[in-house]
């Protein structure tokens, strides 16, 4: 993830993320959102303790809606 302070995140995860069609995480709270790397959709749902989450529908396509509860 790219933040105002530069790139952050696990280099180990970066090496294997493209093995998957969809990756869901919440590790970097400041980087809530979605991105695509190669053919992989990465969804960072954010902090659950603040009510953040995501509705993800998988069929022929993947659709993502970031939500707050």
Coordinates of C-alpha atoms in Angstrom, one line a residue:
X1 CA 0.0 0.0 0.0
X2 CA 1.1 3.5 -0.7
X3 CA 0.6 6.0 2.1
X4 CA 1.8 9.7 2.4
X5 CA 4.8 8.3 4.3
X6 CA 5.6 5.9 1.4
X7 CA 5.1 2.2 0.7
X8 CA 4.2 0.0 3.7
X9 CA 3.2 -3.6 4.1
X10 CA 4.7 -7.0 4.2
X11 CA 7.2 -7.9 1.6
X12 CA 6.5 -11.6 2.2
X13 CA 2.8 -11.0 1.3
X14 CA 3.8 -8.9 -1.7
X15 CA 5.7 -11.9 -3.1
X16 CA 2.7 -14.3 -3.0
X17 CA -0.3 -12.0 -3.4
X18 CA -0.6 -12.7 -7.2
X19 CA -1.2 -16.4 -6.6
X20 CA -4.8 -15.5 -5.6
X21 CA -7.8 -14.0 -7.4
X22 CA -9.0 -12.2 -4.2
X23 CA -7.1 -11.1 -1.0
X24 CA -9.0 -9.7 1.9
X25 CA -7.1 -8.0 4.8
X26 CA -7.4 -5.3 7.4
X27 CA -3.8 -5.0 8.5
X28 CA -3.0 -1.4 7.5
X29 CA -5.9 0.6 9.0
X30 CA -4.9 3.8 7.2
X31 CA -5.1 2.1 3.8
X32 CA -8.8 1.1 3.8
X33 CA -10.0 0.5 0.2
X34 CA -9.4 -1.7 -2.8
X35 CA -6.7 -2.1 -5.4
X36 CA -5.7 -4.4 -8.1
X37 CA -2.2 -5.9 -8.5
X38 CA -1.9 -8.0 -11.6
X39 CA -5.1 -10.1 -11.8
X40 CA -5.5 -10.0 -8.0
X41 CA -8.1 -7.8 -6.3
X42 CA -6.9 -6.7 -2.8
X43 CA -9.6 -5.5 -0.3
X44 CA -8.5 -3.8 2.9
X45 CA -11.7 -3.6 4.9
X46 CA -10.1 -1.4 7.6
X47 CA -10.7 -1.5 11.4
X48 CA -13.6 -3.7 12.4
X49 CA -13.6 -2.1 15.9
X50 CA -14.6 1.2 14.1
X51 CA -17.4 -0.6 12.3
X52 CA -15.7 -1.0 8.9
X53 CA -16.2 -4.0 6.7
X54 CA -16.9 -5.0 3.1
X55 CA -19.6 -6.7 1.2
X56 CA -17.9 -8.9 -1.4
X57 CA -20.0 -10.7 -4.0
X58 CA -18.2 -13.4 -6.1
X59 CA -19.7 -14.8 -9.2
X60 CA -18.4 -14.3 -12.8
X61 CA -17.1 -11.0 -11.5
X62 CA -16.0 -9.8 -8.1
X63 CA -17.8 -6.7 -6.7
X64 CA -16.8 -5.0 -3.5
X65 CA -18.7 -2.4 -1.5
X66 CA -16.9 -0.9 1.5
X67 CA -19.4 -0.5 4.4
X68 CA -19.7 1.0 7.9
X69 CA -22.0 -0.4 10.5

